[in-house]
Amino acid sequence: MSLQRVLSGVQPTGNLHLGNYLGAIRNWVEIQQEYESFFCVVDLHAITVPHDPKTLAQDTYKIAALYLACGIDLQYSTIFVQSHVTAHSELAWLLNCITPLNWLERMIQFKEKAIKQGENVSVGLLNYPVLMAADILLYNADKVPVGEDQKQHLELTRDIAVRVNDKYGTRKNPVLKMPEPMIAKEGARVMSLTDGTSKMSKSDPSEMSRINLLDTPDVIQKKIKRCKTDLVKGLTFDDPERPECNNLLTLYLLLSGKTKEEVIAECQDMGWGQFKPLLTDTAIAALKPIQDKYYEIIDDQGYLQSVLREGRFKAETVANETLSRVRNALGYLPLF
């Protein structure tokens, strides 16, 4: 019996942080043997906001190297670069012509980012959820690991698939497979170090809001020492009045590998003066193996190129088959 397929990816913008790792990549590593896994570096998505063309290629290498350093195993998973598989762009155009405009205008992330960009907001920012839909649908993904903030985009992907199947397929022979979300119960939404009500994000202008996977021990210590806390004595999970406390305890739980009950027993009577050094040491120890492996991989450019070349070949085989099926369903003249 063939394995179900999983597809996910991260943009090559800035450094990956603990939110990316604990909320996504570590979960990919844990499930990769149970699924046929495709993990891409979504560089086409990276230019929906202002970017630096001088660093895009190197940032793409960096994300691929971090995938490997975090434990993505090529025996079970395929790593590739989104822009290297041209089917992504072509299917996105075909889906753009099928997707109603009002579906995109209601997307929450577009509304939030459009406010920040003002008159400079691009068409790409409006319709990048269609490109995300193309990413997923090209690989006939059964499951898509997503955070809570991406659920709306996956719902759009499903709506687009239904629309294509209703218009151009049949019940027995649908054009596109319907993907299902895969949401981790713990750590799916790691919060900022400076605001426990906001998600940890690469786009936050403050470096103090996040711990990057490649931060040095001194930087990690500085960030945790200065992170936002409260004046309440004792540490507790799940108190809506103490979002920072819940976030920092959750980080410790995830990085230490302890159970919630063990963390409660260990930390409930601690003050921040005791807990912050404990979290610092735990974070440094958890990230050291990743950092050591990353620097070993990133120094071998030839190896990285071979990984991405092989990944492109595997991805193209699947993606081009899906693209051909969609082109035929829409009535295009077949290639000959």
Coordinates of C-alpha atoms in Angstrom, one line a residue:
M1 CA 0.0 0.0 0.0
S2 CA 1.5 3.4 -1.1
L3 CA 2.1 6.1 1.5
Q4 CA 0.0 9.2 1.7
R5 CA 1.8 12.4 0.4
V6 CA 2.6 15.5 2.5
L7 CA 3.7 18.9 1.0
S8 CA 4.9 22.0 2.9
G9 CA 7.5 24.7 2.5
V10 CA 9.1 27.9 4.0
Q11 CA 10.0 31.2 2.4
P12 CA 13.7 32.1 2.1
T13 CA 13.3 35.4 3.8
G14 CA 15.5 36.0 6.8
N15 CA 16.6 33.3 9.2
L16 CA 14.4 30.5 10.4
H17 CA 13.4 30.9 14.1
L18 CA 12.1 28.7 16.8
G19 CA 8.5 29.3 15.6
N20 CA 9.4 27.8 12.2
Y21 CA 11.2 24.9 13.8
L22 CA 8.8 24.0 16.7
G23 CA 5.6 24.9 14.8
A24 CA 6.6 23.2 11.5
I25 CA 9.9 21.6 10.7
R26 CA 10.3 19.5 13.8
N27 CA 6.8 18.1 13.0
W28 CA 7.9 17.3 9.5
V29 CA 10.9 15.4 10.8
E30 CA 8.7 13.3 13.1
I31 CA 6.2 12.3 10.4
Q32 CA 8.5 11.9 7.4
Q33 CA 8.8 8.1 7.7
E34 CA 5.0 7.8 7.7
Y35 CA 4.4 9.8 4.5
E36 CA 5.9 10.5 1.1
S37 CA 7.1 13.9 1.9
F38 CA 7.9 16.9 -0.4
F39 CA 9.4 20.0 1.2
C40 CA 10.1 23.0 -0.9
V41 CA 11.8 26.4 -0.4
V42 CA 9.0 28.7 -1.6
D43 CA 11.1 31.4 -3.2
L44 CA 8.3 32.6 -5.6
H45 CA 6.3 33.6 -2.4
A46 CA 9.3 35.5 -1.1
I47 CA 8.9 38.3 -3.7
T48 CA 5.3 39.2 -2.8
V49 CA 6.9 41.7 -0.4
P50 CA 10.0 43.9 -1.0
H51 CA 13.1 41.6 -1.1
D52 CA 16.8 41.9 -1.7
P53 CA 17.8 40.2 -4.9
K54 CA 21.4 40.1 -3.8
T55 CA 20.6 37.7 -1.0
L56 CA 17.6 35.6 -2.4
A57 CA 19.8 32.8 -3.8
Q58 CA 22.0 32.5 -0.7
D59 CA 18.9 32.6 1.5
T60 CA 17.5 29.7 -0.6
Y61 CA 20.6 27.7 0.0
K62 CA 20.4 28.5 3.7
I63 CA 16.8 27.3 4.1
A64 CA 17.6 24.0 2.3
A65 CA 20.6 23.5 4.5
L66 CA 18.5 24.1 7.6
Y67 CA 16.0 21.6 6.4
L68 CA 18.7 19.0 6.4
A69 CA 20.3 20.2 9.6
C70 CA 16.9 19.9 11.4
G71 CA 16.6 16.3 10.4
I72 CA 14.8 16.1 7.0
D73 CA 16.1 12.8 5.7
L74 CA 16.5 12.3 1.9
Q75 CA 15.7 8.6 2.4
Y76 CA 12.1 9.6 3.1
S77 CA 11.8 13.2 1.9
T78 CA 12.3 15.3 -1.2
I79 CA 13.7 18.8 -0.9
F80 CA 13.4 21.2 -3.8
V81 CA 13.2 24.9 -4.8
Q82 CA 9.8 26.1 -5.9
S83 CA 11.0 28.3 -8.8
H84 CA 13.0 25.4 -10.2
V85 CA 9.7 23.6 -11.1
T86 CA 8.0 25.8 -13.6
A87 CA 4.7 23.9 -13.2
H88 CA 4.1 26.0 -10.1
S89 CA 3.8 29.2 -12.1
E90 CA 1.8 27.8 -14.9
L91 CA -0.8 26.1 -12.7
A92 CA -1.1 29.3 -10.6
W93 CA -2.0 31.2 -13.7
L94 CA -4.6 28.6 -14.7
L95 CA -6.1 28.7 -11.2
N96 CA -6.1 32.5 -11.2
C97 CA -8.4 32.4 -14.1
I98 CA -10.8 30.2 -12.3
T99 CA -10.7 31.8 -8.8
P100 CA -13.2 34.6 -8.1
L101 CA -11.6 37.9 -7.0
N102 CA -13.8 38.2 -3.9
W103 CA -12.4 34.9 -2.6
L104 CA -8.9 36.6 -2.4
E105 CA -10.1 39.9 -1.1
R106 CA -11.5 38.3 2.0
M107 CA -8.2 36.7 3.0
I108 CA -7.1 37.9 6.4
Q109 CA -3.3 37.9 5.8
F110 CA -3.8 40.0 2.6
K111 CA -5.8 42.6 4.5
E112 CA -3.2 42.8 7.2
K113 CA -0.2 43.1 4.9
A114 CA -1.9 45.4 2.5
I115 CA -2.4 47.9 5.3
K116 CA 1.3 47.8 6.0
Q117 CA 2.3 48.2 2.3
G118 CA -0.3 50.9 1.5
E119 CA -0.3 52.0 -2.2
N120 CA 2.7 49.8 -2.9
V121 CA 0.8 46.5 -2.4
S122 CA 1.3 44.2 -5.3
V123 CA -1.0 41.9 -7.2
G124 CA 1.3 39.1 -6.2
L125 CA 0.4 39.7 -2.5
L126 CA -3.3 39.5 -3.4
N127 CA -3.1 36.2 -5.3
Y128 CA -0.2 34.4 -3.6
P129 CA -2.8 32.1 -1.9
V130 CA -3.6 30.9 -5.5
L131 CA 0.1 30.1 -5.9
M132 CA 0.0 28.3 -2.6
A133 CA -3.0 26.3 -3.8
A134 CA -1.0 25.4 -7.0
D135 CA 1.9 24.3 -4.8
I136 CA -0.3 21.9 -2.9
L137 CA -2.5 20.6 -5.7
L138 CA 0.4 19.9 -8.0
Y139 CA 1.6 17.1 -5.7
N140 CA -1.7 15.5 -5.1
A141 CA -1.0 16.1 -1.4
D142 CA -3.2 14.1 1.0
K143 CA -2.0 16.2 4.1
V144 CA -0.7 19.7 4.4
P145 CA 1.1 20.6 7.7
V146 CA -0.1 24.1 8.5
G147 CA -0.3 26.5 11.5
E148 CA -3.6 27.9 12.6
D149 CA -2.9 31.1 10.7
Q150 CA -2.6 29.2 7.4
K151 CA -5.9 27.3 7.8
Q152 CA -7.8 29.9 5.7
H153 CA -5.4 29.4 2.8
L154 CA -5.8 25.7 2.9
E155 CA -9.6 26.2 2.9
L156 CA -9.2 28.4 -0.2
T157 CA -7.1 25.6 -1.8
R158 CA -9.9 23.2 -1.2
D159 CA -12.5 25.6 -2.6
I160 CA -10.4 26.0 -5.7
A161 CA -10.1 22.2 -6.1
V162 CA -13.9 21.8 -5.7
R163 CA -14.5 24.5 -8.3
V164 CA -12.1 22.9 -10.9
N165 CA -13.5 19.5 -10.3
D166 CA -17.1 20.7 -10.6
K167 CA -16.4 22.6 -13.8
Y168 CA -14.0 20.3 -15.6
G169 CA -14.1 16.9 -13.9
T170 CA -16.5 14.2 -12.8
R171 CA -17.3 12.6 -9.5
K172 CA -15.5 9.4 -10.6
N173 CA -12.6 11.3 -12.3
P174 CA -11.8 14.5 -10.4
V175 CA -9.1 16.7 -11.9
L176 CA -7.5 17.6 -8.5
K177 CA -7.1 15.8 -5.2
M178 CA -8.7 17.3 -2.1
P179 CA -6.0 18.0 0.6
E180 CA -6.6 17.8 4.3
P181 CA -4.9 20.0 7.0
M182 CA -2.4 18.5 9.5
I183 CA -2.2 20.8 12.5
A184 CA 0.2 19.9 15.4
K185 CA -1.4 20.1 18.9
E186 CA 1.6 21.5 20.7
G187 CA 3.7 24.4 19.4
A188 CA 1.8 25.0 16.2
R189 CA 1.7 28.7 17.1
V190 CA 4.9 29.9 18.9
M191 CA 4.5 33.4 20.1
S192 CA 6.8 36.5 20.1
L193 CA 9.3 37.1 22.9
T194 CA 8.2 40.7 23.1
D195 CA 4.4 40.1 22.9
G196 CA 2.8 36.9 24.0
T197 CA -0.3 37.6 22.0
S198 CA 1.5 37.9 18.6
K199 CA 3.0 35.1 16.6
M200 CA 6.8 34.8 16.4
S201 CA 7.6 36.1 12.9
K202 CA 10.5 36.7 10.5
S203 CA 8.7 39.9 9.4
D204 CA 8.8 41.5 12.9
P205 CA 11.2 44.4 12.7
S206 CA 12.6 43.6 16.2
E207 CA 15.2 40.8 16.3
M208 CA 14.5 40.6 20.1
S209 CA 11.0 39.1 19.2
R210 CA 12.4 35.8 18.1
I211 CA 15.2 33.2 18.7
N212 CA 16.7 32.3 15.3
L213 CA 18.0 28.8 14.8
L214 CA 21.5 30.2 14.1
D215 CA 21.7 32.6 17.0
T216 CA 24.8 32.3 19.1
P217 CA 24.6 31.3 22.8
D218 CA 25.3 34.9 23.8
V219 CA 22.5 36.2 21.6
I220 CA 20.1 33.6 22.9
Q221 CA 21.0 34.5 26.4
K222 CA 20.5 38.2 25.7
K223 CA 17.1 37.7 24.0
I224 CA 15.7 35.5 26.8
K225 CA 17.0 37.8 29.5
R226 CA 15.2 40.8 28.0
C227 CA 12.0 39.0 26.9
K228 CA 8.7 40.3 28.2
T229 CA 7.4 38.7 31.4
D230 CA 5.1 39.8 34.2
L231 CA 5.2 40.5 38.0
V232 CA 3.0 37.5 39.1
K233 CA 4.7 35.0 41.4
G234 CA 4.8 31.4 40.1
L235 CA 4.7 30.1 36.6
T236 CA 1.5 28.6 35.0
F237 CA 0.3 27.4 31.7
D238 CA -3.0 28.4 29.9
D239 CA -3.7 31.6 31.9
P240 CA -5.2 34.1 29.3
E241 CA -4.1 36.9 31.6
R242 CA -0.4 35.7 31.3
P243 CA 0.3 35.1 27.6
E244 CA 4.0 35.5 27.9
C245 CA 4.2 33.1 30.8
N246 CA 2.3 30.4 28.8
N247 CA 4.5 31.0 25.8
L248 CA 7.8 30.7 27.6
L249 CA 6.7 27.6 29.5
T250 CA 5.6 26.1 26.2
L251 CA 9.0 26.9 24.6
Y252 CA 10.7 25.1 27.5
L253 CA 8.3 22.1 27.3
L254 CA 9.0 21.7 23.5
L255 CA 12.8 22.3 23.7
S256 CA 13.3 20.1 26.8
G257 CA 11.2 17.2 25.6
K258 CA 9.5 17.0 29.0
T259 CA 5.8 16.5 29.5
K260 CA 3.4 19.3 30.5
E261 CA 3.0 17.7 34.0
E262 CA 6.8 17.5 34.4
V263 CA 7.2 21.1 33.5
I264 CA 4.4 22.2 35.9
A265 CA 6.0 20.2 38.8
E266 CA 9.5 21.7 38.0
C267 CA 8.6 25.3 37.4
Q268 CA 5.4 26.2 39.2
D269 CA 7.2 27.7 42.2
M270 CA 10.0 29.3 40.2
G271 CA 10.5 33.0 39.7
W272 CA 11.7 34.5 36.4
G273 CA 15.2 34.8 37.8
Q274 CA 15.4 31.0 38.1
F275 CA 13.4 30.2 35.0
K276 CA 15.1 32.4 32.4
P277 CA 18.6 30.8 32.8
L278 CA 16.9 27.3 32.7
L279 CA 15.2 28.2 29.4
T280 CA 18.4 29.8 28.0
D281 CA 20.5 26.7 28.7
T282 CA 17.8 24.4 27.3
A283 CA 17.5 26.5 24.1
I284 CA 21.3 26.6 23.5
A285 CA 21.6 22.8 24.1
A286 CA 18.6 22.1 21.7
L287 CA 20.0 24.2 18.9
K288 CA 23.7 23.2 19.1
P289 CA 23.3 20.0 17.1
I290 CA 21.3 21.8 14.4
Q291 CA 23.9 24.6 14.2
D292 CA 26.8 22.2 14.0
K293 CA 25.2 20.2 11.2
Y294 CA 24.1 23.4 9.3
Y295 CA 27.6 24.8 9.1
E296 CA 28.9 21.5 7.9
I297 CA 26.3 21.4 5.1
I298 CA 26.4 25.0 4.0
D299 CA 30.2 24.8 3.5
D300 CA 29.6 22.0 0.9
Q301 CA 27.9 23.9 -1.9
G302 CA 28.3 21.0 -4.4
Y303 CA 26.4 18.7 -2.1
L304 CA 23.6 21.2 -1.6
Q305 CA 23.3 21.7 -5.3
S306 CA 23.1 17.9 -5.9
V307 CA 20.3 17.6 -3.3
L308 CA 18.3 20.4 -4.9
R309 CA 18.9 19.0 -8.4
E310 CA 17.7 15.5 -7.5
G311 CA 14.8 17.1 -5.7
R312 CA 13.8 19.1 -8.7
F313 CA 13.8 15.9 -10.9
K314 CA 11.5 14.1 -8.4
A315 CA 9.2 17.1 -8.0
E316 CA 8.9 17.7 -11.7
T317 CA 7.8 14.1 -12.4
V318 CA 4.8 14.5 -10.1
A319 CA 4.0 18.2 -10.8
N320 CA 4.1 17.9 -14.6
E321 CA 1.7 15.0 -14.6
T322 CA -0.8 17.0 -12.6
L323 CA -0.3 20.1 -14.8
S324 CA -0.9 18.0 -17.9
R325 CA -4.1 16.6 -16.4
V326 CA -5.3 20.2 -15.7
R327 CA -4.4 21.4 -19.1
N328 CA -6.2 18.6 -20.8
A329 CA -9.3 19.2 -18.6
L330 CA -9.3 22.9 -19.6
G331 CA -9.1 21.9 -23.2
Y332 CA -5.6 23.0 -24.2
L333 CA -3.9 21.6 -27.2
P334 CA -1.6 18.8 -25.9
L335 CA 2.1 19.0 -26.3
F336 CA 3.5 17.0 -29.2

